PDB file of C-alpha atoms in Angstrom:
ATOM      1  CA  UNK A   1      -1.112  22.792   4.641  1.00  0.00           C
ATOM      2  CA  UNK A   2      -2.286  19.821   2.585  1.00  0.00           C
ATOM      3  CA  UNK A   3      -0.164  18.731  -0.356  1.00  0.00           C
ATOM      4  CA  UNK A   4      -1.529  19.581  -3.777  1.00  0.00           C
ATOM      5  CA  UNK A   5      -2.373  17.013  -6.424  1.00  0.00           C
ATOM      6  CA  UNK A   6      -0.433  17.180  -9.674  1.00  0.00           C
ATOM      7  CA  UNK A   7      -1.673  15.757 -12.950  1.00  0.00           C
ATOM      8  CA  UNK A   8       0.002  14.043 -15.928  1.00  0.00           C
ATOM      9  CA  UNK A   9      -1.036  16.682 -18.440  1.00  0.00           C
ATOM     10  CA  UNK A  10       0.387  19.635 -16.520  1.00  0.00           C
ATOM     11  CA  UNK A  11       3.585  18.336 -14.950  1.00  0.00           C
ATOM     12  CA  UNK A  12       6.986  17.855 -16.531  1.00  0.00           C
ATOM     13  CA  UNK A  13       7.574  14.549 -14.736  1.00  0.00           C
ATOM     14  CA  UNK A  14       4.716  13.007 -16.769  1.00  0.00           C
ATOM     15  CA  UNK A  15       3.806  10.571 -14.035  1.00  0.00           C
ATOM     16  CA  UNK A  16       0.926   8.453 -15.436  1.00  0.00           C
ATOM     17  CA  UNK A  17      -1.534   9.073 -12.580  1.00  0.00           C
ATOM     18  CA  UNK A  18      -2.539  12.103 -10.500  1.00  0.00           C
ATOM     19  CA  UNK A  19      -0.036  12.244  -7.660  1.00  0.00           C
ATOM     20  CA  UNK A  20       1.378  14.267  -4.811  1.00  0.00           C
ATOM     21  CA  UNK A  21       4.605  13.956  -2.884  1.00  0.00           C
ATOM     22  CA  UNK A  22       5.721  13.873   0.740  1.00  0.00           C
ATOM     23  CA  UNK A  23       9.395  14.836   0.891  1.00  0.00           C
ATOM     24  CA  UNK A  24      11.078  13.181   3.841  1.00  0.00           C
ATOM     25  CA  UNK A  25      14.533  14.110   5.078  1.00  0.00           C
ATOM     26  CA  UNK A  26      16.776  11.198   4.220  1.00  0.00           C
ATOM     27  CA  UNK A  27      19.782  10.236   6.353  1.00  0.00           C
ATOM     28  CA  UNK A  28      21.534   8.679   3.357  1.00  0.00           C
ATOM     29  CA  UNK A  29      22.272   9.815  -0.202  1.00  0.00           C
ATOM     30  CA  UNK A  30      20.104   7.022  -1.584  1.00  0.00           C
ATOM     31  CA  UNK A  31      16.790   8.286  -0.257  1.00  0.00           C
ATOM     32  CA  UNK A  32      14.141   5.537  -0.284  1.00  0.00           C
ATOM     33  CA  UNK A  33      11.422   6.108  -2.866  1.00  0.00           C
ATOM     34  CA  UNK A  34       7.942   4.840  -1.958  1.00  0.00           C
ATOM     35  CA  UNK A  35       4.939   4.461  -4.249  1.00  0.00           C
ATOM     36  CA  UNK A  36       1.991   4.710  -1.873  1.00  0.00           C
ATOM     37  CA  UNK A  37      -1.696   3.880  -2.360  1.00  0.00           C
ATOM     38  CA  UNK A  38      -4.339   5.165   0.031  1.00  0.00           C
ATOM     39  CA  UNK A  39      -7.175   2.905   1.200  1.00  0.00           C
ATOM     40  CA  UNK A  40     -10.831   3.714   0.649  1.00  0.00           C
ATOM     41  CA  UNK A  41     -12.417   0.248   0.368  1.00  0.00           C
ATOM     42  CA  UNK A  42     -12.456   0.352  -3.452  1.00  0.00           C
ATOM     43  CA  UNK A  43     -15.332   2.798  -3.130  1.00  0.00           C
ATOM     44  CA  UNK A  44     -16.031   5.704  -5.430  1.00  0.00           C
ATOM     45  CA  UNK A  45     -14.835   8.791  -3.639  1.00  0.00           C
ATOM     46  CA  UNK A  46     -13.619  12.284  -4.348  1.00  0.00           C
ATOM     47  CA  UNK A  47      -9.863  12.651  -4.368  1.00  0.00           C
ATOM     48  CA  UNK A  48      -8.917  13.460  -0.780  1.00  0.00           C
ATOM     49  CA  UNK A  49      -7.382  16.851  -0.158  1.00  0.00           C
ATOM     50  CA  UNK A  50      -6.214  15.819   3.302  1.00  0.00           C
ATOM     51  CA  UNK A  51      -2.702  14.494   3.806  1.00  0.00           C
ATOM     52  CA  UNK A  52      -2.480  10.771   4.433  1.00  0.00           C
ATOM     53  CA  UNK A  53      -1.202   9.998   7.932  1.00  0.00           C
ATOM     54  CA  UNK A  54       0.212   6.717   6.636  1.00  0.00           C
ATOM     55  CA  UNK A  55       2.184   8.501   3.913  1.00  0.00           C
ATOM     56  CA  UNK A  56       3.397  11.020   6.487  1.00  0.00           C
ATOM     57  CA  UNK A  57       4.598   8.174   8.717  1.00  0.00           C
ATOM     58  CA  UNK A  58       6.776   6.894   5.873  1.00  0.00           C
ATOM     59  CA  UNK A  59       8.122  10.323   4.992  1.00  0.00           C
ATOM     60  CA  UNK A  60       8.819  10.964   8.687  1.00  0.00           C
ATOM     61  CA  UNK A  61      11.264   8.054   8.413  1.00  0.00           C
ATOM     62  CA  UNK A  62      13.099   9.790   5.577  1.00  0.00           C
ATOM     63  CA  UNK A  63      11.418   8.369   2.478  1.00  0.00           C
ATOM     64  CA  UNK A  64      10.314  10.344  -0.551  1.00  0.00           C
ATOM     65  CA  UNK A  65       6.704   9.230  -0.892  1.00  0.00           C
ATOM     66  CA  UNK A  66       4.687   9.472  -4.104  1.00  0.00           C
ATOM     67  CA  UNK A  67       0.979   9.050  -3.368  1.00  0.00           C
ATOM     68  CA  UNK A  68      -0.777   7.957  -6.562  1.00  0.00           C
ATOM     69  CA  UNK A  69      -4.498   8.317  -7.187  1.00  0.00           C
ATOM     70  CA  UNK A  70      -5.471   4.966  -8.696  1.00  0.00           C
ATOM     71  CA  UNK A  71      -9.163   5.305  -7.833  1.00  0.00           C
ATOM     72  CA  UNK A  72     -10.301   7.977 -10.256  1.00  0.00           C
ATOM     73  CA  UNK A  73      -8.482   6.725 -13.375  1.00  0.00           C
ATOM     74  CA  UNK A  74      -9.336   3.045 -12.783  1.00  0.00           C
ATOM     75  CA  UNK A  75     -12.868   3.281 -11.424  1.00  0.00           C
ATOM     76  CA  UNK A  76     -11.754   0.841  -8.700  1.00  0.00           C
ATOM     77  CA  UNK A  77     -12.379  -2.121 -11.006  1.00  0.00           C
ATOM     78  CA  UNK A  78     -10.024  -5.098 -11.319  1.00  0.00           C
ATOM     79  CA  UNK A  79      -7.893  -5.501 -13.433  1.00  0.00           C
ATOM     80  CA  UNK A  80      -7.926  -1.826 -14.470  1.00  0.00           C
ATOM     81  CA  UNK A  81      -6.832  -0.773 -10.993  1.00  0.00           C
ATOM     82  CA  UNK A  82      -3.863  -3.138 -11.145  1.00  0.00           C
ATOM     83  CA  UNK A  83      -2.939  -1.890 -14.615  1.00  0.00           C
ATOM     84  CA  UNK A  84      -2.967   1.729 -13.428  1.00  0.00           C
ATOM     85  CA  UNK A  85      -0.815   0.898 -10.430  1.00  0.00           C
ATOM     86  CA  UNK A  86       1.616  -1.114 -12.543  1.00  0.00           C
ATOM     87  CA  UNK A  87       1.972   1.757 -14.983  1.00  0.00           C
ATOM     88  CA  UNK A  88       2.959   4.027 -12.096  1.00  0.00           C
ATOM     89  CA  UNK A  89       5.417   1.450 -10.761  1.00  0.00           C
ATOM     90  CA  UNK A  90       7.052   0.951 -14.166  1.00  0.00           C
ATOM     91  CA  UNK A  91       7.416   4.704 -14.507  1.00  0.00           C
ATOM     92  CA  UNK A  92       9.266   4.964 -11.196  1.00  0.00           C
ATOM     93  CA  UNK A  93      11.501   2.023 -12.100  1.00  0.00           C
ATOM     94  CA  UNK A  94      12.520   3.795 -15.303  1.00  0.00           C
ATOM     95  CA  UNK A  95      12.525   7.383 -14.031  1.00  0.00           C
ATOM     96  CA  UNK A  96      13.222   7.163 -10.302  1.00  0.00           C
ATOM     97  CA  UNK A  97      15.976   9.774 -10.575  1.00  0.00           C
ATOM     98  CA  UNK A  98      13.266  12.367 -11.333  1.00  0.00           C
ATOM     99  CA  UNK A  99      12.026  11.953  -7.763  1.00  0.00           C
ATOM    100  CA  UNK A 100      15.028  10.554  -5.858  1.00  0.00           C
ATOM    101  CA  UNK A 101      18.446   9.145  -6.784  1.00  0.00           C
ATOM    102  CA  UNK A 102      19.000   6.735  -9.661  1.00  0.00           C
ATOM    103  CA  UNK A 103      20.001   4.021  -7.161  1.00  0.00           C
ATOM    104  CA  UNK A 104      17.372   4.777  -4.524  1.00  0.00           C
ATOM    105  CA  UNK A 105      15.608   1.674  -3.220  1.00  0.00           C
ATOM    106  CA  UNK A 106      12.038   1.525  -4.527  1.00  0.00           C
ATOM    107  CA  UNK A 107       9.216   0.276  -2.300  1.00  0.00           C
ATOM    108  CA  UNK A 108       5.461  -0.174  -2.531  1.00  0.00           C
ATOM    109  CA  UNK A 109       3.159   0.767   0.329  1.00  0.00           C
ATOM    110  CA  UNK A 110      -0.543   0.956   1.005  1.00  0.00           C
ATOM    111  CA  UNK A 111      -3.206   0.749   3.651  1.00  0.00           C
ATOM    112  CA  UNK A 112      -6.541  -1.154   3.482  1.00  0.00           C
ATOM    113  CA  UNK A 113      -7.587  -1.341  -0.225  1.00  0.00           C
ATOM    114  CA  UNK A 114      -4.326   0.397  -1.089  1.00  0.00           C
ATOM    115  CA  UNK A 115      -2.562  -2.399   0.782  1.00  0.00           C
ATOM    116  CA  UNK A 116      -4.308  -4.889  -1.489  1.00  0.00           C
ATOM    117  CA  UNK A 117      -2.960  -3.048  -4.514  1.00  0.00           C
ATOM    118  CA  UNK A 118       0.551  -2.839  -3.040  1.00  0.00           C
ATOM    119  CA  UNK A 119       0.564  -6.587  -2.288  1.00  0.00           C
ATOM    120  CA  UNK A 120      -0.783  -7.394  -5.761  1.00  0.00           C
ATOM    121  CA  UNK A 121       1.809  -5.195  -7.438  1.00  0.00           C
ATOM    122  CA  UNK A 122       4.574  -6.845  -5.412  1.00  0.00           C
ATOM    123  CA  UNK A 123       3.464 -10.174  -6.897  1.00  0.00           C
ATOM    124  CA  UNK A 124       3.330  -8.718 -10.412  1.00  0.00           C
ATOM    125  CA  UNK A 125       6.700  -7.008  -9.944  1.00  0.00           C
ATOM    126  CA  UNK A 126       8.240 -10.372  -9.022  1.00  0.00           C
ATOM    127  CA  UNK A 127       6.906 -11.753 -12.306  1.00  0.00           C
ATOM    128  CA  UNK A 128       7.490  -8.776 -14.609  1.00  0.00           C
ATOM    129  CA  UNK A 129      10.049  -6.419 -12.969  1.00  0.00           C
ATOM    130  CA  UNK A 130      12.453  -8.866 -11.400  1.00  0.00           C
ATOM    131  CA  UNK A 131      14.788  -7.454  -8.720  1.00  0.00           C
ATOM    132  CA  UNK A 132      13.505  -3.886  -9.145  1.00  0.00           C
ATOM    133  CA  UNK A 133      11.463  -3.760  -5.934  1.00  0.00           C
ATOM    134  CA  UNK A 134      13.271  -3.434  -2.601  1.00  0.00           C
ATOM    135  CA  UNK A 135      10.291  -3.955  -0.300  1.00  0.00           C
ATOM    136  CA  UNK A 136       6.572  -3.691   0.379  1.00  0.00           C
ATOM    137  CA  UNK A 137       4.800  -2.057   3.314  1.00  0.00           C
ATOM    138  CA  UNK A 138       1.318  -3.449   3.950  1.00  0.00           C
ATOM    139  CA  UNK A 139      -0.748  -1.585   6.537  1.00  0.00           C
ATOM    140  CA  UNK A 140      -3.806  -3.721   7.349  1.00  0.00           C
ATOM    141  CA  UNK A 141      -4.170  -4.787   3.720  1.00  0.00           C
ATOM    142  CA  UNK A 142      -7.714  -5.569   2.584  1.00  0.00           C
ATOM    143  CA  UNK A 143      -6.843  -8.849   0.850  1.00  0.00           C
ATOM    144  CA  UNK A 144      -9.551 -11.410   1.725  1.00  0.00           C
ATOM    145  CA  UNK A 145     -12.940 -10.978   0.009  1.00  0.00           C
ATOM    146  CA  UNK A 146     -14.453 -13.765   2.121  1.00  0.00           C
ATOM    147  CA  UNK A 147     -14.498 -11.482   5.213  1.00  0.00           C
ATOM    148  CA  UNK A 148     -14.978 -14.488   7.514  1.00  0.00           C
ATOM    149  CA  UNK A 149     -12.074 -14.340   9.950  1.00  0.00           C
ATOM    150  CA  UNK A 150     -12.529 -14.367  13.699  1.00  0.00           C
ATOM    151  CA  UNK A 151     -11.068 -10.869  14.062  1.00  0.00           C
ATOM    152  CA  UNK A 152     -13.458  -9.523  11.443  1.00  0.00           C
ATOM    153  CA  UNK A 153     -16.478 -11.009  13.194  1.00  0.00           C
ATOM    154  CA  UNK A 154     -15.246  -9.973  16.622  1.00  0.00           C
ATOM    155  CA  UNK A 155     -14.074  -6.448  15.937  1.00  0.00           C
ATOM    156  CA  UNK A 156     -16.433  -4.952  13.388  1.00  0.00           C
ATOM    157  CA  UNK A 157     -17.705  -2.472  15.925  1.00  0.00           C
ATOM    158  CA  UNK A 158     -16.183   0.265  13.772  1.00  0.00           C
ATOM    159  CA  UNK A 159     -18.921  -0.414  11.223  1.00  0.00           C
ATOM    160  CA  UNK A 160     -16.871  -1.359   8.179  1.00  0.00           C
ATOM    161  CA  UNK A 161     -18.595  -4.607   7.121  1.00  0.00           C
ATOM    162  CA  UNK A 162     -21.031  -3.064   4.622  1.00  0.00           C
ATOM    163  CA  UNK A 163     -18.425  -0.685   3.249  1.00  0.00           C
ATOM    164  CA  UNK A 164     -15.901  -3.484   2.676  1.00  0.00           C
ATOM    165  CA  UNK A 165     -18.512  -5.868   1.277  1.00  0.00           C
ATOM    166  CA  UNK A 166     -19.706  -3.251  -1.194  1.00  0.00           C
ATOM    167  CA  UNK A 167     -16.109  -2.421  -2.058  1.00  0.00           C
ATOM    168  CA  UNK A 168     -15.208  -6.023  -2.838  1.00  0.00           C
ATOM    169  CA  UNK A 169     -18.330  -6.464  -4.958  1.00  0.00           C
ATOM    170  CA  UNK A 170     -17.462  -3.346  -6.924  1.00  0.00           C
ATOM    171  CA  UNK A 171     -13.759  -4.198  -7.326  1.00  0.00           C
ATOM    172  CA  UNK A 172     -14.422  -7.748  -8.556  1.00  0.00           C
ATOM    173  CA  UNK A 173     -17.516  -6.950 -10.627  1.00  0.00           C
ATOM    174  CA  UNK A 174     -15.861  -7.808 -13.944  1.00  0.00           C
ATOM    175  CA  UNK A 175     -13.420 -10.425 -12.654  1.00  0.00           C
ATOM    176  CA  UNK A 176     -13.902 -14.166 -13.033  1.00  0.00           C
ATOM    177  CA  UNK A 177     -14.477 -14.827  -9.356  1.00  0.00           C
ATOM    178  CA  UNK A 178     -11.832 -13.792  -6.857  1.00  0.00           C
ATOM    179  CA  UNK A 179      -9.320 -16.577  -7.463  1.00  0.00           C
ATOM    180  CA  UNK A 180      -6.934 -14.439  -9.516  1.00  0.00           C
ATOM    181  CA  UNK A 181      -3.821 -14.007  -7.327  1.00  0.00           C
ATOM    182  CA  UNK A 182      -3.494 -10.360  -8.287  1.00  0.00           C
ATOM    183  CA  UNK A 183      -7.083  -9.680  -7.184  1.00  0.00           C
ATOM    184  CA  UNK A 184      -6.979 -11.420  -3.799  1.00  0.00           C
ATOM    185  CA  UNK A 185      -3.335 -11.955  -2.765  1.00  0.00           C
ATOM    186  CA  UNK A 186      -4.364 -13.966   0.300  1.00  0.00           C
ATOM    187  CA  UNK A 187      -5.406 -16.779  -2.049  1.00  0.00           C
ATOM    188  CA  UNK A 188      -2.202 -16.741  -4.095  1.00  0.00           C
ATOM    189  CA  UNK A 189      -0.503 -20.165  -4.024  1.00  0.00           C
ATOM    190  CA  UNK A 190       2.925 -18.917  -5.179  1.00  0.00           C
ATOM    191  CA  UNK A 191       4.505 -16.326  -2.921  1.00  0.00           C
ATOM    192  CA  UNK A 192       8.171 -17.276  -3.234  1.00  0.00           C
ATOM    193  CA  UNK A 193      10.428 -14.519  -4.471  1.00  0.00           C
ATOM    194  CA  UNK A 194       8.333 -11.453  -3.676  1.00  0.00           C
ATOM    195  CA  UNK A 195       9.949  -8.424  -2.075  1.00  0.00           C
ATOM    196  CA  UNK A 196      10.592  -8.318   1.690  1.00  0.00           C
ATOM    197  CA  UNK A 197       7.565  -7.105   3.621  1.00  0.00           C
ATOM    198  CA  UNK A 198       6.766  -4.915   6.601  1.00  0.00           C
ATOM    199  CA  UNK A 199       3.242  -5.778   7.723  1.00  0.00           C
ATOM    200  CA  UNK A 200       1.342  -3.820  10.382  1.00  0.00           C
ATOM    201  CA  UNK A 201      -1.993  -4.407  12.099  1.00  0.00           C
ATOM    202  CA  UNK A 202      -3.401  -3.969  15.611  1.00  0.00           C
ATOM    203  CA  UNK A 203      -5.078  -6.010  18.331  1.00  0.00           C
ATOM    204  CA  UNK A 204      -8.492  -4.460  17.624  1.00  0.00           C
ATOM    205  CA  UNK A 205      -8.256  -4.447  13.835  1.00  0.00           C
ATOM    206  CA  UNK A 206     -11.024  -6.279  11.921  1.00  0.00           C
ATOM    207  CA  UNK A 207      -8.432  -7.095   9.241  1.00  0.00           C
ATOM    208  CA  UNK A 208      -5.971  -8.451  11.805  1.00  0.00           C
ATOM    209  CA  UNK A 209      -6.344 -12.164  11.072  1.00  0.00           C
ATOM    210  CA  UNK A 210      -6.184 -11.931   7.290  1.00  0.00           C
ATOM    211  CA  UNK A 211      -3.184  -9.619   7.617  1.00  0.00           C
ATOM    212  CA  UNK A 212      -1.344 -12.009   9.938  1.00  0.00           C
ATOM    213  CA  UNK A 213      -2.280 -15.021   7.815  1.00  0.00           C
ATOM    214  CA  UNK A 214      -0.722 -13.371   4.771  1.00  0.00           C
ATOM    215  CA  UNK A 215       2.403 -12.508   6.768  1.00  0.00           C
ATOM    216  CA  UNK A 216       2.708 -16.137   7.897  1.00  0.00           C
ATOM    217  CA  UNK A 217       2.278 -17.431   4.355  1.00  0.00           C
ATOM    218  CA  UNK A 218       4.963 -15.053   3.082  1.00  0.00           C
ATOM    219  CA  UNK A 219       7.313 -16.247   5.812  1.00  0.00           C
ATOM    220  CA  UNK A 220       6.558 -19.885   4.950  1.00  0.00           C
ATOM    221  CA  UNK A 221       7.560 -19.056   1.368  1.00  0.00           C
ATOM    222  CA  UNK A 222      10.907 -17.807   2.762  1.00  0.00           C
ATOM    223  CA  UNK A 223      10.118 -14.153   2.112  1.00  0.00           C
ATOM    224  CA  UNK A 224      11.702 -11.874   4.749  1.00  0.00           C
ATOM    225  CA  UNK A 225       8.800 -10.525   6.802  1.00  0.00           C
ATOM    226  CA  UNK A 226       8.623  -8.081   9.689  1.00  0.00           C
ATOM    227  CA  UNK A 227       5.256  -8.152  11.465  1.00  0.00           C
ATOM    228  CA  UNK A 228       4.095  -5.581  13.983  1.00  0.00           C
ATOM    229  CA  UNK A 229       0.847  -5.832  15.983  1.00  0.00           C
ATOM    230  CA  UNK A 230       0.052  -2.474  17.569  1.00  0.00           C
ATOM    231  CA  UNK A 231      -1.907  -2.184  20.826  1.00  0.00           C
ATOM    232  CA  UNK A 232      -5.524  -1.056  20.822  1.00  0.00           C
ATOM    233  CA  UNK A 233      -4.523   2.115  22.658  1.00  0.00           C
ATOM    234  CA  UNK A 234      -2.630   3.515  19.654  1.00  0.00           C
ATOM    235  CA  UNK A 235      -5.836   4.228  17.692  1.00  0.00           C
ATOM    236  CA  UNK A 236      -4.816   2.190  14.666  1.00  0.00           C
ATOM    237  CA  UNK A 237      -8.328   1.657  13.306  1.00  0.00           C
ATOM    238  CA  UNK A 238      -8.588   5.411  12.810  1.00  0.00           C
ATOM    239  CA  UNK A 239      -6.578   4.776   9.636  1.00  0.00           C
ATOM    240  CA  UNK A 240      -9.848   3.708   7.980  1.00  0.00           C
ATOM    241  CA  UNK A 241     -11.411   7.126   8.485  1.00  0.00           C
ATOM    242  CA  UNK A 242      -8.299   9.234   7.995  1.00  0.00           C
ATOM    243  CA  UNK A 243      -7.627   9.870  11.690  1.00  0.00           C
ATOM    244  CA  UNK A 244      -4.110  10.317  12.984  1.00  0.00           C
ATOM    245  CA  UNK A 245      -2.930   8.767  16.237  1.00  0.00           C
ATOM    246  CA  UNK A 246       0.076   7.550  18.183  1.00  0.00           C
ATOM    247  CA  UNK A 247       0.288   4.712  15.621  1.00  0.00           C
ATOM    248  CA  UNK A 248       1.893   7.125  13.164  1.00  0.00           C
ATOM    249  CA  UNK A 249       5.091   7.390  15.212  1.00  0.00           C
ATOM    250  CA  UNK A 250       5.102   3.611  15.734  1.00  0.00           C
ATOM    251  CA  UNK A 251       4.834   2.964  11.994  1.00  0.00           C
ATOM    252  CA  UNK A 252       7.582   5.481  11.290  1.00  0.00           C
ATOM    253  CA  UNK A 253       9.951   3.754  13.714  1.00  0.00           C
ATOM    254  CA  UNK A 254       9.158   0.311  12.332  1.00  0.00           C
ATOM    255  CA  UNK A 255       9.657   1.532   8.782  1.00  0.00           C
ATOM    256  CA  UNK A 256      13.055   3.022   9.687  1.00  0.00           C
ATOM    257  CA  UNK A 257      14.136  -0.324  11.123  1.00  0.00           C
ATOM    258  CA  UNK A 258      12.795  -2.169   8.112  1.00  0.00           C
ATOM    259  CA  UNK A 259      14.794   0.040   5.734  1.00  0.00           C
ATOM    260  CA  UNK A 260      18.007  -0.634   7.636  1.00  0.00           C
ATOM    261  CA  UNK A 261      17.494  -4.379   7.373  1.00  0.00           C
ATOM    262  CA  UNK A 262      16.885  -4.444   3.632  1.00  0.00           C
ATOM    263  CA  UNK A 263      19.612  -6.010   1.485  1.00  0.00           C
ATOM    264  CA  UNK A 264      21.930  -3.399  -0.027  1.00  0.00           C
TER     265      UNK A 264
END
């Protein structure tokens, strides 16, 4: 049964965005708390009633996952999208004990366009919420509006080029170009001090090269980074159309390992 959306006006937790939760079974008293953003290419879309396989992968590893709907309230326009996401993050920093324990580690996570938002918020959290974020989980983040990498040109057989191009144009419509580091994290020149990252892509992923380039740049800035490249056989690119696959178990295992390696 799909999880039901809850709304700020009718829920006692007063979370600032529509949200739903995936309650994982934690092995420790300090259950990890994850703020998760689903990817949909910054396109206008109805709020999905289907569970997110990516969010389920994180909850399978024991995390309490809060999936926030940033799309409807923000219109998928920068910087409004970032502001909505940051409002949700600040709420969890201040009120995390309403979802988990007061000392639960707080992480950001997202796939595709949601991965962009998670990466951007990790940068903003470094600047405005110092030491509050334990980690970031970026699942094929959509972070390069140039869309000119070799993997993109080689692997766009899944037919995402027009969707991503339209999404970038919509997202950046009111921005002054795409040089703002919170709009396109891949172009950010100052990455030192952001939260440790788990970054996942696959061999056949059109976003593979931009994902790996960002991971390498984080590592060069001395940010702890765990990178996982899944094989084509795991069906990773199904994440863009909401399809499950063997990748879900792989992500869950990698996330469990990542949690154990985080500083306490």
